[in-house]
DNA sequence: CGAGTTTGACCCGCGC
DNA sequence: GCGCGGGTCAAACTCG
C-alpha cells in the first residue's frame, strides 16, 4: 500500500462513486443516484439480509432528498429507528462518531435495512443459557458441544441488528472510525477476488459488528456494513461527548459530510464545488435538519 | 503476556 | 435431502 493517494477528499471521486450505483441493466442514469443497482446492493446486503425486508430496503442516501421518491419507506439515515426501537437506539438525533480518516477516502451511505425485532447476541446467549438450564438432561460429546455453543437454537430465526452500509473510496480496507474493533472472521466472497472481513467492537457489552469488503466491481471502493448501536462512546470520540448524551450509531464520520453535500447538491451532482475539499467539521445543526426531514419522509 | 489476527471447522438458512 | 454460501467460533499464531 503506497498511501500516496493525493486527491483531496472529493476530487473527482463523487461521480465515480455514483456511477457504481447508477448502473442498471437498461443503462441510463436519470438523475444521479436513482438507478441504484440491486446487484451492487446484493454485495452490500446479503441475500439473507434482503429476506428480512423489502428489496428496496437499501436505498441511496441521496434519494431521500427526493420527496417524490417512490420508496422512501424503509430508509432511515443516521437517526436509526427500528420497529422495536422507535427512539432510534439513541436519542434519535445522534450522528456522532469521532474522527474518521478522510485523507484518501470518500464515503456513501448505501442503505439500511430494518430487520424487525432485534435482539443482541448477548441476550440470545442469556436466553439460551436459561433454556439450557430449564431443559437439563444428559449430554453426549456432541450435545455438550452444542450446548456450549452460544449460537442460536434450531428453529430460532436469525435476528439482526439494524444495519448501515457505506461505500468508501479508500486504499485501506479497515477504515478508522474511532472505535476499536477485533477481527473475528474472514471469508472469501463469491464472485469476488476480495475477502470479506468481520469485526466486532472490542468494548465490553457492546455488540456492534462491522463487515468490510471491497467491491469487486470497483476495487477502490470499500463496502463497510455496520450492524447495531454502540453502547458507549468511542475511545477516540472527539465530538460525541459534547454533541450527544447518547451512544452513537455505528457509522463513520464521513457520512456527515456526505449528508451535507447532498443537501446542497441533491440532484445531478455537477456543481463544481464538489471538487473543493470538505469542511473541517460538519454542521450538526444542518445535519439534524436533514436527518429529521428524512425520517419524516421515510415514515409516512 | 495480553490483545489482536488468522484460518479451518462448524452451523444455519436457502434454493434446487 | 443435499449443496452452497454467509456468518461465527475458537485454537493457534503473531505482535508489541
Tab-separated table of C-alpha atoms (C1' of nucleotides) in Angstrom:
chain	number	residue	atom	x	y	z
A	1	UNK	CA	0.000	0.000	0.000
A	2	UNK	CA	1.576	3.189	-1.104
A	3	UNK	CA	-0.633	5.566	0.802
A	4	UNK	CA	0.229	8.067	-1.861
A	5	UNK	CA	-3.259	8.996	-2.838
A	6	UNK	CA	-3.089	12.690	-3.474
A	7	UNK	CA	-6.608	13.580	-4.422
A	8	UNK	CA	-8.463	15.645	-1.922
A	9	UNK	CA	-11.449	14.097	-0.349
A	10	UNK	CA	-13.893	14.714	-3.118
A	11	UNK	CA	-11.723	15.467	-6.023
A	12	UNK	CA	-13.308	13.834	-8.984
A	13	UNK	CA	-14.485	10.899	-6.980
A	14	UNK	CA	-18.092	11.603	-6.403
A	15	UNK	CA	-19.080	10.867	-9.923
A	16	UNK	CA	-17.020	7.745	-9.886
A	17	UNK	CA	-18.831	6.530	-6.882
A	18	UNK	CA	-22.204	7.430	-8.238
A	19	UNK	CA	-21.506	5.581	-11.389
A	20	UNK	CA	-21.259	2.441	-9.399
A	21	UNK	CA	-24.707	2.936	-8.029
A	22	UNK	CA	-26.269	4.227	-11.140
A	23	UNK	CA	-25.614	1.228	-13.289
A	24	UNK	CA	-28.715	-0.601	-14.204
A	25	UNK	CA	-29.479	-3.320	-16.660
A	26	UNK	CA	-31.134	-0.990	-19.064
A	27	UNK	CA	-28.396	1.531	-18.705
A	28	UNK	CA	-29.126	5.152	-18.218
A	29	UNK	CA	-28.666	7.381	-15.306
A	30	UNK	CA	-31.717	9.510	-14.952
A	31	UNK	CA	-30.716	11.667	-12.077
A	32	UNK	CA	-27.555	10.670	-10.469
A	33	UNK	CA	-28.403	8.040	-7.944
A	34	UNK	CA	-31.810	6.862	-8.879
A	35	UNK	CA	-30.596	3.952	-10.886
A	36	UNK	CA	-29.215	2.214	-7.897
A	37	UNK	CA	-28.113	-1.194	-8.919
A	38	UNK	CA	-29.621	-4.044	-6.992
A	39	UNK	CA	-26.863	-6.317	-8.000
A	40	UNK	CA	-24.478	-3.944	-6.416
A	41	UNK	CA	-26.650	-3.789	-3.391
A	42	UNK	CA	-26.559	-7.514	-3.158
A	43	UNK	CA	-22.950	-7.192	-2.303
A	44	UNK	CA	-23.794	-4.865	0.464
A	45	UNK	CA	-26.676	-6.730	1.905
A	46	UNK	CA	-26.530	-10.451	1.731
A	47	UNK	CA	-29.395	-12.491	0.330
A	48	UNK	CA	-30.430	-13.447	3.789
A	49	UNK	CA	-30.422	-9.798	4.735
A	50	UNK	CA	-32.745	-8.998	1.970
A	51	UNK	CA	-35.135	-11.635	3.104
A	52	UNK	CA	-35.827	-9.619	6.182
A	53	UNK	CA	-37.086	-6.626	4.323
A	54	UNK	CA	-38.197	-5.420	1.009
A	55	UNK	CA	-35.673	-5.481	-1.808
A	56	UNK	CA	-35.685	-1.744	-1.726
A	57	UNK	CA	-34.725	-1.512	1.888
A	58	UNK	CA	-31.364	-0.469	0.722
A	59	UNK	CA	-31.578	2.852	-0.963
A	60	UNK	CA	-29.155	5.530	-1.597
A	61	UNK	CA	-28.961	8.353	0.772
A	62	UNK	CA	-29.427	10.988	-1.853
A	63	UNK	CA	-32.654	9.506	-2.936
A	64	UNK	CA	-34.152	10.517	0.313
A	65	UNK	CA	-33.939	14.108	-0.704
A	66	UNK	CA	-36.295	13.487	-3.493
A	67	UNK	CA	-39.688	13.915	-1.904
A	68	UNK	CA	-41.339	12.124	-4.779
A	69	UNK	CA	-39.046	9.192	-4.422
A	70	UNK	CA	-41.028	6.077	-4.905
A	71	UNK	CA	-39.826	4.078	-1.949
A	72	UNK	CA	-38.596	6.056	0.940
A	73	UNK	CA	-40.334	3.892	3.463
A	74	UNK	CA	-37.576	1.801	4.844
A	75	UNK	CA	-34.723	4.167	4.662
A	76	UNK	CA	-33.611	5.994	7.701
A	77	UNK	CA	-30.466	7.960	7.672
A	78	UNK	CA	-28.287	8.289	10.675
A	79	UNK	CA	-31.048	8.608	13.142
A	80	UNK	CA	-31.823	4.999	13.125
A	81	UNK	CA	-35.314	3.861	14.006
A	82	UNK	CA	-36.136	0.264	14.130
A	83	UNK	CA	-39.588	-1.076	14.698
A	84	UNK	CA	-38.607	-2.194	18.135
A	85	UNK	CA	-36.596	0.850	18.894
A	86	UNK	CA	-38.611	3.879	17.884
A	87	UNK	CA	-36.141	6.150	19.529
A	88	UNK	CA	-33.560	5.112	17.051
A	89	UNK	CA	-31.420	3.317	19.537
A	90	UNK	CA	-30.223	6.614	20.829
A	91	UNK	CA	-31.846	9.932	21.269
A	92	UNK	CA	-32.919	9.917	17.694
A	93	UNK	CA	-30.657	12.734	16.751
A	94	UNK	CA	-27.198	11.468	17.130
A	95	UNK	CA	-24.893	11.059	14.278
A	96	UNK	CA	-21.865	11.040	16.347
A	97	UNK	CA	-18.734	9.178	15.734
A	98	UNK	CA	-15.277	10.501	16.188
A	99	UNK	CA	-12.799	11.445	13.598
A	100	UNK	CA	-12.728	9.348	10.555
A	101	UNK	CA	-9.622	9.403	8.485
A	102	UNK	CA	-10.662	11.109	5.333
A	103	UNK	CA	-7.379	11.807	3.691
A	104	UNK	CA	-7.869	9.288	0.959
A	105	UNK	CA	-11.422	8.224	1.150
A	106	UNK	CA	-14.934	9.317	0.412
A	107	UNK	CA	-17.999	7.682	1.754
A	108	UNK	CA	-21.538	6.941	0.668
A	109	UNK	CA	-24.279	5.653	2.794
A	110	UNK	CA	-25.543	2.852	0.698
A	111	UNK	CA	-28.539	1.725	2.553
A	112	UNK	CA	-30.103	0.472	5.642
A	113	UNK	CA	-32.167	-2.460	6.496
A	114	UNK	CA	-34.828	-2.903	9.033
A	115	UNK	CA	-34.579	-6.378	10.296
A	116	UNK	CA	-37.579	-6.220	12.512
A	117	UNK	CA	-37.325	-7.329	16.096
A	118	UNK	CA	-33.769	-7.099	17.255
A	119	UNK	CA	-32.048	-8.989	19.931
A	120	UNK	CA	-28.426	-8.857	20.751
A	121	UNK	CA	-26.323	-11.960	20.622
A	122	UNK	CA	-25.607	-11.470	24.258
A	123	UNK	CA	-29.259	-11.531	25.101
A	124	UNK	CA	-29.714	-14.525	22.899
A	125	UNK	CA	-26.946	-16.270	24.760
A	126	UNK	CA	-28.558	-15.438	28.037
A	127	UNK	CA	-31.838	-16.817	26.861
A	128	UNK	CA	-30.178	-19.932	25.602
A	129	UNK	CA	-28.468	-20.362	28.925
A	130	UNK	CA	-31.805	-20.143	30.642
A	131	UNK	CA	-33.284	-22.551	28.161
A	132	UNK	CA	-30.464	-24.968	28.699
A	133	UNK	CA	-30.855	-24.912	32.405
A	134	UNK	CA	-34.555	-25.447	32.073
A	135	UNK	CA	-34.043	-28.397	29.813
A	136	UNK	CA	-31.361	-30.167	31.818
A	137	UNK	CA	-30.898	-33.788	30.812
A	138	UNK	CA	-27.878	-35.776	29.709
A	139	UNK	CA	-25.471	-34.691	27.096
A	140	UNK	CA	-23.122	-36.640	24.914
A	141	UNK	CA	-19.995	-35.087	23.427
A	142	UNK	CA	-21.887	-33.558	20.542
A	143	UNK	CA	-24.666	-32.363	22.722
A	144	UNK	CA	-22.157	-30.917	25.103
A	145	UNK	CA	-20.521	-29.093	22.276
A	146	UNK	CA	-23.820	-27.793	21.031
A	147	UNK	CA	-24.974	-26.847	24.470
A	148	UNK	CA	-21.873	-24.808	24.991
A	149	UNK	CA	-22.193	-23.276	21.614
A	150	UNK	CA	-23.659	-19.816	22.018
A	151	UNK	CA	-25.263	-19.981	18.625
A	152	UNK	CA	-28.987	-19.876	18.389
A	153	UNK	CA	-31.098	-22.912	18.777
A	154	UNK	CA	-32.568	-24.847	15.962
A	155	UNK	CA	-35.609	-23.217	14.522
A	156	UNK	CA	-34.809	-19.933	16.107
A	157	UNK	CA	-34.747	-17.321	13.426
A	158	UNK	CA	-31.656	-15.286	12.901
A	159	UNK	CA	-32.317	-11.843	14.217
A	160	UNK	CA	-30.216	-8.920	13.233
A	161	UNK	CA	-29.464	-5.507	14.467
A	162	UNK	CA	-30.223	-2.702	12.062
A	163	UNK	CA	-27.529	-2.111	9.543
A	164	UNK	CA	-25.881	0.733	7.796
A	165	UNK	CA	-23.785	0.134	4.751
A	166	UNK	CA	-21.245	2.567	3.426
A	167	UNK	CA	-19.252	2.607	0.290
A	168	UNK	CA	-15.991	4.342	0.750
A	169	UNK	CA	-13.348	5.018	-1.789
A	170	UNK	CA	-10.244	4.157	0.105
A	171	UNK	CA	-6.988	2.357	-0.167
A	172	UNK	CA	-7.252	0.831	3.229
A	173	UNK	CA	-9.827	-1.819	3.905
A	174	UNK	CA	-10.454	-1.175	7.524
A	175	UNK	CA	-11.240	2.482	7.961
A	176	UNK	CA	-10.502	4.169	11.225
A	177	UNK	CA	-13.751	5.268	12.806
A	178	UNK	CA	-12.675	5.899	16.352
A	179	UNK	CA	-13.842	2.617	17.748
A	180	UNK	CA	-11.721	-0.392	18.466
A	181	UNK	CA	-12.532	-3.490	16.538
A	182	UNK	CA	-11.495	-7.085	16.804
A	183	UNK	CA	-11.497	-9.150	13.705
A	184	UNK	CA	-13.268	-12.417	14.240
A	185	UNK	CA	-13.514	-13.840	10.810
A	186	UNK	CA	-12.756	-13.575	7.172
A	187	UNK	CA	-14.487	-15.228	4.297
A	188	UNK	CA	-13.943	-15.419	0.618
A	189	UNK	CA	-16.754	-13.712	-1.212
A	190	UNK	CA	-18.296	-15.487	-4.114
A	191	UNK	CA	-17.522	-13.911	-7.457
A	192	UNK	CA	-15.058	-11.585	-5.861
A	193	UNK	CA	-11.325	-11.682	-5.550
A	194	UNK	CA	-11.566	-9.802	-2.296
A	195	UNK	CA	-12.382	-11.393	1.025
A	196	UNK	CA	-14.907	-10.083	3.476
A	197	UNK	CA	-13.716	-9.392	6.986
A	198	UNK	CA	-15.824	-9.489	10.102
A	199	UNK	CA	-15.167	-7.236	13.056
A	200	UNK	CA	-16.701	-6.793	16.458
A	201	UNK	CA	-16.430	-3.812	18.726
A	202	UNK	CA	-13.976	-4.658	21.475
A	203	UNK	CA	-15.814	-2.714	24.137
A	204	UNK	CA	-17.395	-4.869	26.765
A	205	UNK	CA	-21.107	-5.400	26.372
A	206	UNK	CA	-21.048	-3.619	23.039
A	207	UNK	CA	-22.239	-5.901	20.330
A	208	UNK	CA	-21.733	-3.778	17.277
A	209	UNK	CA	-20.408	-5.649	14.298
A	210	UNK	CA	-18.865	-4.492	11.132
A	211	UNK	CA	-18.271	-6.174	7.811
A	212	UNK	CA	-15.671	-4.892	5.461
A	213	UNK	CA	-15.159	-5.919	1.883
A	214	UNK	CA	-14.003	-4.462	-1.358
A	215	UNK	CA	-16.298	-4.088	-4.262
A	216	UNK	CA	-15.263	-6.478	-6.952
A	217	UNK	CA	-16.684	-4.049	-9.467
A	218	UNK	CA	-14.501	-1.248	-8.262
A	219	UNK	CA	-11.690	-2.456	-6.026
A	220	UNK	CA	-11.015	1.065	-4.895
A	221	UNK	CA	-14.353	1.050	-3.129
A	222	UNK	CA	-14.595	-0.416	0.338
A	223	UNK	CA	-18.014	-1.527	1.477
A	224	UNK	CA	-18.447	-1.253	5.201
A	225	UNK	CA	-21.562	-2.516	6.875
A	226	UNK	CA	-22.235	-1.600	10.476
A	227	UNK	CA	-24.678	-3.602	12.492
A	228	UNK	CA	-26.107	-2.406	15.757
A	229	UNK	CA	-25.527	0.555	18.001
A	230	UNK	CA	-22.590	1.206	20.206
A	231	UNK	CA	-23.477	1.153	23.862
A	232	UNK	CA	-20.663	3.502	24.659
A	233	UNK	CA	-18.807	6.467	23.326
A	234	UNK	CA	-15.812	5.733	21.252
A	235	UNK	CA	-12.395	5.784	22.855
A	236	UNK	CA	-11.317	8.447	20.430
A	237	UNK	CA	-14.569	10.295	20.338
A	238	UNK	CA	-13.854	13.961	19.857
A	239	UNK	CA	-17.424	15.074	19.262
A	240	UNK	CA	-19.741	12.643	20.878
A	241	UNK	CA	-19.348	13.747	24.449
A	242	UNK	CA	-20.293	17.295	23.663
A	243	UNK	CA	-22.798	16.713	20.968
A	244	UNK	CA	-24.813	13.908	22.293
A	245	UNK	CA	-25.681	12.386	25.579
A	246	UNK	CA	-26.243	9.057	23.943
A	247	UNK	CA	-24.038	6.438	22.478
A	248	UNK	CA	-23.667	6.759	18.791
A	249	UNK	CA	-24.943	4.727	15.941
A	250	UNK	CA	-22.132	2.853	14.379
A	251	UNK	CA	-21.136	4.813	11.391
A	252	UNK	CA	-18.143	6.683	10.179
A	253	UNK	CA	-17.991	10.406	10.457
A	254	UNK	CA	-17.611	10.912	6.743
A	255	UNK	CA	-21.295	10.425	6.459
A	256	UNK	CA	-21.915	13.799	7.967
A	257	UNK	CA	-20.088	15.435	5.153
A	258	UNK	CA	-21.888	13.454	2.560
A	259	UNK	CA	-25.190	14.343	4.052
A	260	UNK	CA	-24.321	17.967	3.987
A	261	UNK	CA	-23.044	17.942	0.494
A	262	UNK	CA	-26.017	16.127	-0.793
A	263	UNK	CA	-28.263	18.525	0.942
A	264	UNK	CA	-26.619	21.214	-1.063
A	265	UNK	CA	-26.437	19.289	-4.299
A	266	UNK	CA	-29.232	16.788	-4.211
A	267	UNK	CA	-29.503	16.091	-7.886
A	268	UNK	CA	-27.142	15.928	-10.753
A	269	UNK	CA	-24.021	16.369	-8.683
A	270	UNK	CA	-22.475	18.603	-11.234
A	271	UNK	CA	-21.721	21.513	-9.015
A	272	UNK	CA	-18.064	22.383	-9.472
A	273	UNK	CA	-17.772	22.970	-5.773
A	274	UNK	CA	-17.868	19.261	-5.420
A	275	UNK	CA	-14.193	19.381	-6.143
A	276	UNK	CA	-13.489	21.519	-3.146
A	277	UNK	CA	-12.116	19.938	-0.040
A	278	UNK	CA	-14.651	19.134	2.587
A	279	UNK	CA	-15.214	21.405	5.517
A	280	UNK	CA	-13.153	20.553	8.557
A	281	UNK	CA	-16.166	19.875	10.722
A	282	UNK	CA	-19.731	19.035	9.855
A	283	UNK	CA	-22.629	21.332	10.562
A	284	UNK	CA	-24.594	19.321	13.025
A	285	UNK	CA	-27.495	21.702	13.072
A	286	UNK	CA	-27.986	21.320	9.390
A	287	UNK	CA	-27.328	17.655	9.650
A	288	UNK	CA	-30.030	17.301	12.217
A	289	UNK	CA	-32.471	19.054	9.912
A	290	UNK	CA	-31.605	16.684	7.176
A	291	UNK	CA	-31.988	13.649	9.331
A	292	UNK	CA	-35.221	14.851	10.770
A	293	UNK	CA	-36.761	15.614	7.441
A	294	UNK	CA	-35.520	12.348	6.188
A	295	UNK	CA	-37.085	10.465	9.000
A	296	UNK	CA	-40.381	12.131	8.361
A	297	UNK	CA	-40.328	11.435	4.701
A	298	UNK	CA	-39.432	7.845	5.339
A	299	UNK	CA	-42.066	7.148	7.897
A	300	UNK	CA	-45.148	8.321	6.129
B	1	DC	C1'	1.560	-11.768	28.490
B	2	DG	C1'	-2.413	-9.653	26.704
B	3	DA	C1'	-4.620	-8.140	22.639
B	4	DG	C1'	-5.474	-8.796	18.066
B	5	DT	C1'	-5.300	-11.752	13.709
B	6	DT	C1'	-5.550	-15.921	11.003
B	7	DT	C1'	-7.863	-19.760	9.453
B	8	DG	C1'	-10.177	-24.204	9.277
B	9	DA	C1'	-14.297	-26.030	11.033
B	10	DC	C1'	-18.829	-25.627	12.060
B	11	DC	C1'	-23.743	-24.051	11.922
B	12	DC	C1'	-27.623	-22.220	9.613
B	13	DG	C1'	-30.789	-20.710	6.022
B	14	DC	C1'	-31.980	-21.123	1.493
B	15	DG	C1'	-32.611	-22.845	-3.220
B	16	DC	C1'	-32.855	-26.712	-6.081
C	1	DG	C1'	-32.061	-34.259	1.300
C	2	DC	C1'	-28.168	-32.027	-0.414
C	3	DG	C1'	-25.085	-28.498	-1.638
C	4	DC	C1'	-23.830	-23.806	-1.315
C	5	DG	C1'	-22.775	-19.512	0.708
C	6	DG	C1'	-22.846	-16.439	4.663
C	7	DG	C1'	-21.729	-15.896	9.342
C	8	DT	C1'	-19.397	-17.329	13.547
C	9	DC	C1'	-16.364	-19.849	16.624
C	10	DA	C1'	-12.120	-20.849	18.673
C	11	DA	C1'	-7.430	-22.722	18.672
C	12	DA	C1'	-3.179	-21.389	17.055
C	13	DC	C1'	-0.448	-17.842	15.968
C	14	DT	C1'	1.649	-13.062	15.794
C	15	DC	C1'	2.887	-8.805	17.623
C	16	DG	C1'	4.059	-5.105	20.742
